[in-house]
Coordinates of C-alpha atoms in Angstrom, one line a residue:
X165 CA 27.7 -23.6 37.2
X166 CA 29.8 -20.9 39.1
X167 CA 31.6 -22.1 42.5
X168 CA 29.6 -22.8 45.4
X169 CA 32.1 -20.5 47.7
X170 CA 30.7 -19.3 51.1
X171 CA 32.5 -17.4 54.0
X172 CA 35.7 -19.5 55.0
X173 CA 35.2 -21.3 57.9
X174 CA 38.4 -19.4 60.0
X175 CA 39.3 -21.1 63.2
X176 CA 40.0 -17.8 64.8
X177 CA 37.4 -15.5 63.1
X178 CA 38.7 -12.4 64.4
X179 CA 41.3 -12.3 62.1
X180 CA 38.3 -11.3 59.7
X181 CA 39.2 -7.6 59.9
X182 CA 37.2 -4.3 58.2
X183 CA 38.5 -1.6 59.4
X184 CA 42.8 0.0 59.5
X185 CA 45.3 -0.6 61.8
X186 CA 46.7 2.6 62.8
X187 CA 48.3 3.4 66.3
X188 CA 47.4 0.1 67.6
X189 CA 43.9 0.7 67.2
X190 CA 41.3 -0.5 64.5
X191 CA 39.7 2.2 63.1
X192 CA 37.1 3.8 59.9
X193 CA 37.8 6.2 57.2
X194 CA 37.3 9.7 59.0
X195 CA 34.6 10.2 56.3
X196 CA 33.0 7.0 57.2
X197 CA 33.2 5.8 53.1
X198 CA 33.5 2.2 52.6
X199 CA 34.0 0.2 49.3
X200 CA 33.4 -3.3 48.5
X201 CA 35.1 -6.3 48.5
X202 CA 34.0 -8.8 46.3
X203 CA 35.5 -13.2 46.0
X204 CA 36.6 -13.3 41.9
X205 CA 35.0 -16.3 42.1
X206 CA 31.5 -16.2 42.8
X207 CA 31.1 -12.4 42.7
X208 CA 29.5 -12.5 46.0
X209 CA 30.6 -9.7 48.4
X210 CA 32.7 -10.6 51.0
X211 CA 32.7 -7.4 53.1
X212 CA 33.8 -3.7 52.9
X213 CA 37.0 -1.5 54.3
X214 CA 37.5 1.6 54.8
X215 CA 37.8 3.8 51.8
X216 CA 41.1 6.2 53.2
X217 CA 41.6 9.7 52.3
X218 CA 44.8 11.7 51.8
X219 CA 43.8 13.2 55.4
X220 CA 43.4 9.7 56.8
X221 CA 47.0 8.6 55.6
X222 CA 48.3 12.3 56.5
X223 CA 47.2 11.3 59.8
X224 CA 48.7 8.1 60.0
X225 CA 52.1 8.8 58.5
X226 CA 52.0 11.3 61.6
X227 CA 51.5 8.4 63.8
X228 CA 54.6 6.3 62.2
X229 CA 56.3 8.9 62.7
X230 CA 55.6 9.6 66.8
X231 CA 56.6 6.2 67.1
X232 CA 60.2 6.5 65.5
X233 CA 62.6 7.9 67.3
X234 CA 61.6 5.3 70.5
X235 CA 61.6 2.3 68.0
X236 CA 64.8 3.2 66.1
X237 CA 66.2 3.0 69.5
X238 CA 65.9 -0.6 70.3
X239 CA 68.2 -3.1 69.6
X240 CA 68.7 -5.1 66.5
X241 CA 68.1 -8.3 69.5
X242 CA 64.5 -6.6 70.5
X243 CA 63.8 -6.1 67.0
X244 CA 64.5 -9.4 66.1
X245 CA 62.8 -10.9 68.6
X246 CA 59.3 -9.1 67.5
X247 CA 59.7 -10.2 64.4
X248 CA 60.1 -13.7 65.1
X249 CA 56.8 -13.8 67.8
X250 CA 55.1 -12.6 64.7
X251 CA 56.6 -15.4 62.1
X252 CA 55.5 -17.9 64.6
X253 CA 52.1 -16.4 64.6
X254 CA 51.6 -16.6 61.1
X255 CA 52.6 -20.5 61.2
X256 CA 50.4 -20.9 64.1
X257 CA 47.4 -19.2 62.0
X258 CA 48.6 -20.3 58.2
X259 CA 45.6 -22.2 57.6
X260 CA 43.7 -19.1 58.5
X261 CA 45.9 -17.0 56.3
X262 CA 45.2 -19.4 53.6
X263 CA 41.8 -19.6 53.4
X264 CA 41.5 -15.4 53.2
X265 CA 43.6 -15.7 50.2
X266 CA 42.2 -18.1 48.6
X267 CA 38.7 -16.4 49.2
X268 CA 40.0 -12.4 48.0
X269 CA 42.3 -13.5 45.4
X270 CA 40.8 -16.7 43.9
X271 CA 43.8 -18.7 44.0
X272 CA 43.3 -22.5 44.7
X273 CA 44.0 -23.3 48.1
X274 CA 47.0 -25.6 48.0
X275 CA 48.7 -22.5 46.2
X276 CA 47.6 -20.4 49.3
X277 CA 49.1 -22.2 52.0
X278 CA 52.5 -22.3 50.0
X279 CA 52.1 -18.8 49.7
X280 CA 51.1 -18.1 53.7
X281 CA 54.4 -20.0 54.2
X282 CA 56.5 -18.4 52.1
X283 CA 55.0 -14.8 53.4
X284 CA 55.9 -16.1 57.3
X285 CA 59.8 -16.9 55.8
X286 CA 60.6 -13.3 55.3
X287 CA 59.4 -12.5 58.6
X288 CA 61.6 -15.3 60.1
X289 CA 64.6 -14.1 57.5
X290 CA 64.6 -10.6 58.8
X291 CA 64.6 -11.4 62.2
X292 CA 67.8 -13.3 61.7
X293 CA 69.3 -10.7 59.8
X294 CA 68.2 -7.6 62.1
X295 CA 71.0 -8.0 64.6
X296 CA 73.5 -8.0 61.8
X297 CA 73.2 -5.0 60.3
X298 CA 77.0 -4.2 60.3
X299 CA 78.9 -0.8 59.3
X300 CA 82.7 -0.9 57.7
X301 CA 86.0 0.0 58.9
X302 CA 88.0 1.8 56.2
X303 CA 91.9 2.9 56.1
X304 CA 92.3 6.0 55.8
X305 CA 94.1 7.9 53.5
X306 CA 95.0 10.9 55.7
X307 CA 97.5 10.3 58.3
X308 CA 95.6 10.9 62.5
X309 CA 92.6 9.8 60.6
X310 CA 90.0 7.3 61.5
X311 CA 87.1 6.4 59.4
X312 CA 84.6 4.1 59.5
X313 CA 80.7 3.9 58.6
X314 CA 77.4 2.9 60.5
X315 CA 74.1 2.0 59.1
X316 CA 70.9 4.0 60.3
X317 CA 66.9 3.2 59.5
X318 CA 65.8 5.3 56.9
X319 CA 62.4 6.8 58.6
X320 CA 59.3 6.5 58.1
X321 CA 58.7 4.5 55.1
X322 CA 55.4 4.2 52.8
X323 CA 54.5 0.7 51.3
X324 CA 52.2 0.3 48.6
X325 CA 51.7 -3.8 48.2
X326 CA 49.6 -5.3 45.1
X327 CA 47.1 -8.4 45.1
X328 CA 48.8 -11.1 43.7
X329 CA 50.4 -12.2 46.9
X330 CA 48.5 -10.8 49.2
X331 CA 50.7 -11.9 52.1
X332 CA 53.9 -12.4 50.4
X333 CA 54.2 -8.6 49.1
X334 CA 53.2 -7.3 52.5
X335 CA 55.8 -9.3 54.8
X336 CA 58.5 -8.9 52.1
X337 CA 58.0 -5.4 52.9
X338 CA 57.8 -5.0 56.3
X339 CA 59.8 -7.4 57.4
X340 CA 63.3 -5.8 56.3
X341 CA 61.9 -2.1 57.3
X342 CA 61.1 -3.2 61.0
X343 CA 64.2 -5.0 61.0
X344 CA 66.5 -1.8 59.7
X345 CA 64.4 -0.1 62.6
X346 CA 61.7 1.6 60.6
X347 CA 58.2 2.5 61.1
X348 CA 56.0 1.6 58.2
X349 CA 52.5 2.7 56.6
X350 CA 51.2 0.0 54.3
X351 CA 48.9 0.4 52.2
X352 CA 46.7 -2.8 51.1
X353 CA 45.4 -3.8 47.7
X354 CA 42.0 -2.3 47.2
X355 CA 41.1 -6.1 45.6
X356 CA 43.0 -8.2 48.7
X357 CA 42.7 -6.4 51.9
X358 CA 41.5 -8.7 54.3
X359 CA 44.7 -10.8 54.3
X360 CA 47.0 -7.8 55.4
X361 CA 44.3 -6.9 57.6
X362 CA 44.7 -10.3 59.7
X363 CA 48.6 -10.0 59.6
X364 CA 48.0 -6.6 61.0
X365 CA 45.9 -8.4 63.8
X366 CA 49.0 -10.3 64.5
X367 CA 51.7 -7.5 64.3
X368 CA 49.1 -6.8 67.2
X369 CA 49.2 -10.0 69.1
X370 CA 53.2 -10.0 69.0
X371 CA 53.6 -7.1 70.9
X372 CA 54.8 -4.5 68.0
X373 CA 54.9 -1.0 69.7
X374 CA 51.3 1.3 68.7
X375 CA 53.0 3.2 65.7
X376 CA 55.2 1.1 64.2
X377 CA 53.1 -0.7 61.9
X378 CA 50.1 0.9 60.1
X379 CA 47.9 -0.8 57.6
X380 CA 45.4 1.2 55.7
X381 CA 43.0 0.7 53.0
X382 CA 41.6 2.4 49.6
X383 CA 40.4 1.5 46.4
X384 CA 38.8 4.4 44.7
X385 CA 41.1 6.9 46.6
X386 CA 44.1 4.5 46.0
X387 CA 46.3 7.4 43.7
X388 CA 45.1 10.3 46.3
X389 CA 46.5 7.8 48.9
X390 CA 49.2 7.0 46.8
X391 CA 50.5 10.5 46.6
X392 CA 50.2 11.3 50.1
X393 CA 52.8 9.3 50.7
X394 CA 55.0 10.1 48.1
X395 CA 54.0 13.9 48.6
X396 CA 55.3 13.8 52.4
X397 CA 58.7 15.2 53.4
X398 CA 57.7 13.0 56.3
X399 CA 58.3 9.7 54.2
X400 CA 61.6 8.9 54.0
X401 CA 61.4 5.9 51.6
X402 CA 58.9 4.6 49.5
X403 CA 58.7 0.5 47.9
X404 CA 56.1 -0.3 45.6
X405 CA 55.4 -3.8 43.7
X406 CA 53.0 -3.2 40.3
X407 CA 53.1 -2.0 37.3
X408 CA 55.5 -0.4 35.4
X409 CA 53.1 2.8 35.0
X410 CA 52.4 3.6 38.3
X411 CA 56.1 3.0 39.4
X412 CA 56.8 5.9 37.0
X413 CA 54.2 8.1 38.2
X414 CA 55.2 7.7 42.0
X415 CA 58.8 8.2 41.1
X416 CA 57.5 12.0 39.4
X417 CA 55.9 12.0 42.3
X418 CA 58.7 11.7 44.9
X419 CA 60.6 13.7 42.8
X420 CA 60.3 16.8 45.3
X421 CA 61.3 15.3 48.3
X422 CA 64.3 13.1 47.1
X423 CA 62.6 9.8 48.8
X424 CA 64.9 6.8 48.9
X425 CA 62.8 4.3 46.3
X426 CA 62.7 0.4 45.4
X427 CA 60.4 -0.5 42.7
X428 CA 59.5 -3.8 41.7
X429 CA 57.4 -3.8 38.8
X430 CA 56.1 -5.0 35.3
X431 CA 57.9 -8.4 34.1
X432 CA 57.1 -10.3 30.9
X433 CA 59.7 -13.2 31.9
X434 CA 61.2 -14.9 28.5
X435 CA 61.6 -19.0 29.2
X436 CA 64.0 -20.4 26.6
X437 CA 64.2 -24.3 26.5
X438 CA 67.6 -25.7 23.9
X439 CA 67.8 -28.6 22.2
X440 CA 70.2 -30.1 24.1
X441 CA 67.6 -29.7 27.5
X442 CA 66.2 -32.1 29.5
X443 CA 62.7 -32.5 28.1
X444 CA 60.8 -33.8 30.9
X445 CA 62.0 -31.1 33.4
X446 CA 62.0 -28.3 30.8
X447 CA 58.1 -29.3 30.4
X448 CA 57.3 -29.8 33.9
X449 CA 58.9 -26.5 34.8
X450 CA 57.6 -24.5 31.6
X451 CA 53.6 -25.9 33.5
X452 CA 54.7 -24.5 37.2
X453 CA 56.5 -21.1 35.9
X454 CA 53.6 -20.5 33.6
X455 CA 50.6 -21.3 35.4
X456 CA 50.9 -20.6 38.8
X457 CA 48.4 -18.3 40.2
X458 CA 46.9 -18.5 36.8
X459 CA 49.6 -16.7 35.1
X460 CA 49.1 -13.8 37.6
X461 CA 52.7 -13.3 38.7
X462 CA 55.8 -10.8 37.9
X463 CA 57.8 -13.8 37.1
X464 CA 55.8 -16.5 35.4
X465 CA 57.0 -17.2 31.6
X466 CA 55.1 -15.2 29.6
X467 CA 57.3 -15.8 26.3
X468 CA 57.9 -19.4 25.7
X469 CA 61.2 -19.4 23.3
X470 CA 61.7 -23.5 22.4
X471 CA 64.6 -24.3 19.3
X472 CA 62.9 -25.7 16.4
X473 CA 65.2 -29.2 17.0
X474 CA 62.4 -30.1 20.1
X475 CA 59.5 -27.4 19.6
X476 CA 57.1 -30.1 18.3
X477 CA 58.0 -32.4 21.0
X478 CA 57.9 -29.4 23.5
X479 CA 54.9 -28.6 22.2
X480 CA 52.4 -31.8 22.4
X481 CA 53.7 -32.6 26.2
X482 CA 53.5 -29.5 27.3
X483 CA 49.7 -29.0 26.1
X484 CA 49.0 -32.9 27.0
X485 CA 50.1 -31.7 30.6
X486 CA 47.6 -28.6 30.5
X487 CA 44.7 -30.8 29.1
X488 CA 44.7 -32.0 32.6
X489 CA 44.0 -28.9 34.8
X490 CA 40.8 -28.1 36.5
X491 CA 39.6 -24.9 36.8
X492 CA 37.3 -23.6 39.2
X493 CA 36.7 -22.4 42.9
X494 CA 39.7 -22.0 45.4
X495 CA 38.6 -24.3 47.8
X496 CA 36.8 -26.7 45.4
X497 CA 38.3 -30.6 45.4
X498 CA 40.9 -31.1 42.9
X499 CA 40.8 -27.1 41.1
X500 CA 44.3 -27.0 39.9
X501 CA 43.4 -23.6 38.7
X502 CA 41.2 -20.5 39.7
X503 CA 39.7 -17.5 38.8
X504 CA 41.8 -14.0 37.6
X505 CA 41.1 -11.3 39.4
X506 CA 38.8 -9.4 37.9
X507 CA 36.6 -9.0 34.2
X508 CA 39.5 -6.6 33.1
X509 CA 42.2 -9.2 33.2
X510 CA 40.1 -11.9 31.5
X511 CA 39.3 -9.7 28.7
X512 CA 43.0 -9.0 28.1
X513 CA 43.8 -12.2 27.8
X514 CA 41.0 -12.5 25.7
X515 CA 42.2 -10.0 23.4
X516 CA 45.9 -11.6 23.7
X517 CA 44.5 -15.0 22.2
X518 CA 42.1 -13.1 19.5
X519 CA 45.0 -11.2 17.9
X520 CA 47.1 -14.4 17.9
X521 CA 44.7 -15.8 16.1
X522 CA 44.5 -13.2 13.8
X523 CA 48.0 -13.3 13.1
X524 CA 48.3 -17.1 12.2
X525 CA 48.9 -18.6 16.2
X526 CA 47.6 -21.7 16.5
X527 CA 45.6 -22.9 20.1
X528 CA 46.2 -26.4 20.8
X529 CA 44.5 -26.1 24.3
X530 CA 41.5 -23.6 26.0
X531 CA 41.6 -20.2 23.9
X532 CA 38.2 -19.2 25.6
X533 CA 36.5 -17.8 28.7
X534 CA 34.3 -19.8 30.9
X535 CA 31.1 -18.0 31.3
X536 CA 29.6 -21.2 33.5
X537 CA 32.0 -21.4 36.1
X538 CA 31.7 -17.3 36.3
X539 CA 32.5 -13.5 34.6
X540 CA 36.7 -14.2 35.8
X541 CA 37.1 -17.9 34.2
X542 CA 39.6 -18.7 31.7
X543 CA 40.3 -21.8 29.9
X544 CA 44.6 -22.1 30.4
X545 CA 45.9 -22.3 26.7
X546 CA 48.8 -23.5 24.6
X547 CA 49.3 -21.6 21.2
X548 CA 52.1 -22.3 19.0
X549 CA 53.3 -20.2 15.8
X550 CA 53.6 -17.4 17.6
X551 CA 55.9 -14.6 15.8
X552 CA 57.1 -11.2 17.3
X553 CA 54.5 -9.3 15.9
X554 CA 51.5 -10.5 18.5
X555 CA 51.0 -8.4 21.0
X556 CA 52.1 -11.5 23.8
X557 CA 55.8 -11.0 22.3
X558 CA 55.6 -7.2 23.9
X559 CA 52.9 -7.0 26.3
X560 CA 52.8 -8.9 29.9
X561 CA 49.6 -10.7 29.8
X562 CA 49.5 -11.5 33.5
X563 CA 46.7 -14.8 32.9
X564 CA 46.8 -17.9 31.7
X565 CA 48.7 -18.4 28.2
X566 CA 51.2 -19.8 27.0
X567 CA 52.6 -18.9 24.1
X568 CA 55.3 -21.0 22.2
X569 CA 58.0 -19.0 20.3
X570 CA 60.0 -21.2 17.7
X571 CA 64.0 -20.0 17.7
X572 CA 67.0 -21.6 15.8
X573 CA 70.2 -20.1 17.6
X574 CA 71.5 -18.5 20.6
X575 CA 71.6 -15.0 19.5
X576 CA 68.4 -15.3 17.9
X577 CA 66.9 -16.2 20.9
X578 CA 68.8 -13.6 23.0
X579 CA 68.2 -10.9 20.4
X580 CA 63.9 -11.9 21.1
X581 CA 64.2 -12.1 24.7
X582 CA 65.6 -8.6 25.1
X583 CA 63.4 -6.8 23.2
X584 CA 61.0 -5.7 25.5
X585 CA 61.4 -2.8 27.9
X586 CA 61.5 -4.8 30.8
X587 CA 63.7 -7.0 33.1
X588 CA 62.9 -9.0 35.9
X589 CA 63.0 -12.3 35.4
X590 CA 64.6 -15.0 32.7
X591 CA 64.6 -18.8 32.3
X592 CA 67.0 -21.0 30.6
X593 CA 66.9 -24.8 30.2
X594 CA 70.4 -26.4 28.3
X595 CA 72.5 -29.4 29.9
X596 CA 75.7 -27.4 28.3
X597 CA 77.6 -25.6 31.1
X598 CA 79.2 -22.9 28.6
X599 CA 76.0 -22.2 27.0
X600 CA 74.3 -21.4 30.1
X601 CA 76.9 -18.4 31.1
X602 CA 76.6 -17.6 27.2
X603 CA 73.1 -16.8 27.8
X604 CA 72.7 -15.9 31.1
X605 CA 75.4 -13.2 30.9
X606 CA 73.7 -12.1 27.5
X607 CA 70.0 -11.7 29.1
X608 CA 69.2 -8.3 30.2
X609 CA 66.8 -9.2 33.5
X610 CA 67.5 -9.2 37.2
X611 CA 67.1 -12.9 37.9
X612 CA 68.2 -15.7 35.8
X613 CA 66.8 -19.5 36.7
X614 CA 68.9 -22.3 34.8
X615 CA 67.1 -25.6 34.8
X616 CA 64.9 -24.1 37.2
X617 CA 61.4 -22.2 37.0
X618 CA 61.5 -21.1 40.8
X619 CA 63.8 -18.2 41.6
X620 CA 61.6 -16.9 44.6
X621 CA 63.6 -17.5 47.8
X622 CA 63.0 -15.6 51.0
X623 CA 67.4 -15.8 50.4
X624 CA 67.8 -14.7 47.2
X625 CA 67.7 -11.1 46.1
X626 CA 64.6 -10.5 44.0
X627 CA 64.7 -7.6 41.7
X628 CA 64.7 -6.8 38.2
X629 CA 66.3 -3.8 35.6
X630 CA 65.5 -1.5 33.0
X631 CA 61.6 -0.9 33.5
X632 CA 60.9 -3.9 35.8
X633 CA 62.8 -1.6 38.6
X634 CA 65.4 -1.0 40.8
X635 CA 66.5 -2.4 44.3
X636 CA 66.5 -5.8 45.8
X637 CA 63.8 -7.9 48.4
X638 CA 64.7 -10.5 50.7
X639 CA 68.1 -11.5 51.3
X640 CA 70.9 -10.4 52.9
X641 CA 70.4 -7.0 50.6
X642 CA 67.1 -6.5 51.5
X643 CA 67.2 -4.3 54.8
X644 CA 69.8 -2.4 53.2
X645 CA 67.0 -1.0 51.1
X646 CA 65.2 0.9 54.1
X647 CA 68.8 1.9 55.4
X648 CA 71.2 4.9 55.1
X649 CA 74.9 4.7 55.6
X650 CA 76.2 7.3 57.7
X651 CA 80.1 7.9 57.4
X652 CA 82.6 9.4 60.5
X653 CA 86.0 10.3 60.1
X654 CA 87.6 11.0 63.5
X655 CA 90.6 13.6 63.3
X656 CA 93.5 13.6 65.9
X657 CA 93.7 9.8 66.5
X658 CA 97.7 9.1 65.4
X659 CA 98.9 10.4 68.5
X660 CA 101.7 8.5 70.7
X661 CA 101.2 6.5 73.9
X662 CA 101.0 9.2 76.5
X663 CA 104.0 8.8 78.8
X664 CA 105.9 7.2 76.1

């Protein structure tokens, strides 16, 4: 039977928000559109937003940019200090958080209060490194010369977030453009609004200046809406997490006005376990990397490489550990595993475990949708045989699958891992030291985790090459991204004492 889910029982029900933010004020679609919002779950309707135009986000980009000049004015202390109220707000209200994520995106909700936790960090990050935003003193080469550099915020910058972390993507965002002294307009996933929507509430709360922060909503217009903002000289910098597609389009896109861009986009993460690897934590990390959030994340294994000396072993604990999920509602007692998004994901990862089949892959676990539990239900599944020729060797199958590749040597194994168009994220497991810089140094992605399956840190740079992107989030590298450096050279300064 399909999940019993009803409204979330918030403790502060007024972060329950349907309409923008924009100017401090909460306010409809100038054409009074809505669209729907609907819990992957239960396919009941949650509520609606405002469907936004391109003269809707015209008219706030016009707003960021009123509120500029004053905001890039205060101090890297003041900004630091807003940031931080809002972090503490978000802890204060996590459980809140939690439970809207859980009830747009599906996710269980043990997952969901990792995530609101993770999504206050960067908020708490940036506010430590907003006072810091230092410049460089440089020797120069022509004698009377003095040179050195400053850094400046960017302007008004354009933030286009996806659903899969419906917190985490927003404050990742946001956090190092306020700190640089930016104004932002963010726009929220048409599928997950109402979580941005709430953190928008509490951008509110903590005192952010009317301007600075503007969160709008679309989901039929969401390319109109996207192109405003890439279309506007006004928009000085544009950061966008989703696929690799639509990363390409809005780069055409900003083409004309030279916008300074970070894109984070498709991934398709190769996980490579050696012989000589600790089995136990190999499997147990192979089960978190690859089925957290149901497979719907940038950086989750989606090719499972394991060397023919362990792949049988390999393979029987890792599909004995899958045997013992639970899938079903978010909130639901015990559901290890949730919904995907929406009836087009499922039927991808349909079609990814039908034309392994058809090839010769074997499925040791699931393999089939769960039409009970509701249209977005997947059974998690374990094939092995897989061969380069299936479509999950190329594609990113963003769901739950696992599929296990069988390798016999290091370059083998690099050679398959690299030939994809992507970049963003790689896994190795080996106890040998000189092995792992072998491979690491050989694997052409952004991020590397060695005996680890977690590389998301609110410290680490997260980032990926070829078509996964360009530019870093979080870390001490992340407010450089909504940054320009301004150099000055001051003539005339190797002049004596006077009255020497």
């Amino acid at each position: 039977m399909a999940p019993n889910q009803s409204i979330p029982p918030l403790n502060d029900k007024s972060l329950f928000k349907q309409e923008c933010y924009v100017n401090g004020e909460w306010i409809k679609a100038k054409s009074g559109k809505t669209f729907e919002v609907k819990d992957p779950g239960s396919g009941k309707l949650i509520g609606t937003c405002p469907e936004f135009s391109k003269e809707d986000t015209d008219e706030a980009i016009k707003v960021a940019a009123a509120a500029f000049p004053a905001f890039r004015k205060t101090t890297g202390r003041e900004r630091a200090r807003m940031l931080h109220k809002w972090y503490q707000l978000m802890m204060d209200n996590s459980e809140d958080i939690a439970r809207l994520i859980t009830w747009e995106n599906g996710k269980p909700f043990a997952d969901a209060k990792g995530e609101a936790a993770y999504a206050a960090g960067f908020f708490e990050w940036f506010s430590e490194e907003a006072p810091r935003s230092e410049g460089d003193t440089i020797l120069a080469s022509v004698p009377g010369n003095r040179v050195f550099t400053i850094r400046e915020p960017v302007g008004v910058c354009g933030l286009i977030t996806p659903w899969n972390f419906p917190a985490a993507m927003i404050t990742r965002k946001v956090g190092p453009a306020l700190a640089a002294g930016c104004t932002v307009v963010a726009k929220s996933p048409g599928e997950t609004p109402y979580t941005s929507l709430a953190l928008a509430e509490l951008a509110h709360r903590a005192g952010i200046p009317k301007g600075v922060v503007n969160f709008i909503t679309a989901l039929e217009n969401t390319a109109e809406v996207g192109s405003a903002l890439t279309a506007s000289p006004t928009v000085r910098k544009v950061s966008f997490t989703g696929s690799t597609g639509v990363g390409k389009l809005l780069m055409k896109q900003s083409a004309d006005t030279l916008k300074k861009l970070s894109f984070e986009l498709g991934g398709n993460a190769p996980f490579i376990v050696f012989d000589d690897a600790d089995l136990d934590v190999a499997v147990a990390s192979a089960i978190a990397c690859k089925f957290r959030s149901s497979g719907q994340t940038c950086v989750c294994a989606n090719r499972i490489y394991v060397q023919t000396g362990i792949y049988d072993k390999f393979a029987a604990a890792f599909a004995e550990k899958v045997k013992g999920f639970k899938v079903g509602g978010g909130y639901d007692e015990g559901v290890t595993h949730g919904p995907l998004i929406h009836d087009r994901a499922v039927s991808k990862v349909d079609a990814h475990v039908r034309d392994a089949e058809k090839k010769g892959g074997k499925v040791l676990v699931g393999g089939q949708k769960l039409p009970d539990l509701g249209s977005n239900f997947f059974q998690p599944t374990v094939i092995t045989g897989m061969t380069m020729d299936m479509q999950l060797a190329s594609e990113e199958t963003f769901g739950p699958i696992a599929g296990l590749f069988p390798f016999e040597t290091e370059a083998e194994v690099v050679e398959m891992a690299n030939k994809v168009d992507v970049g963003l994220a790689g896994y190795l497991y080996t106890t040998n030291l000189q092995r792992a810089y072998r491979v690491l140094e050989a694997l052409e992605t952004g991020m590397v985790g060695i005996n680890t399956g977690l590389v998301s840190d609110v410290a680490a740079p997260f980032g990926g090459v070829k078509d996964s992107g360009f530019g870093r989030e979080g870390s001490k590298y992340g407010m450089s991204e909504y940054q320009v450096m301004k150099m000055v050279t001051m003539g005339g300064m190797g002049q004596p004492l006077q009255g020497s």
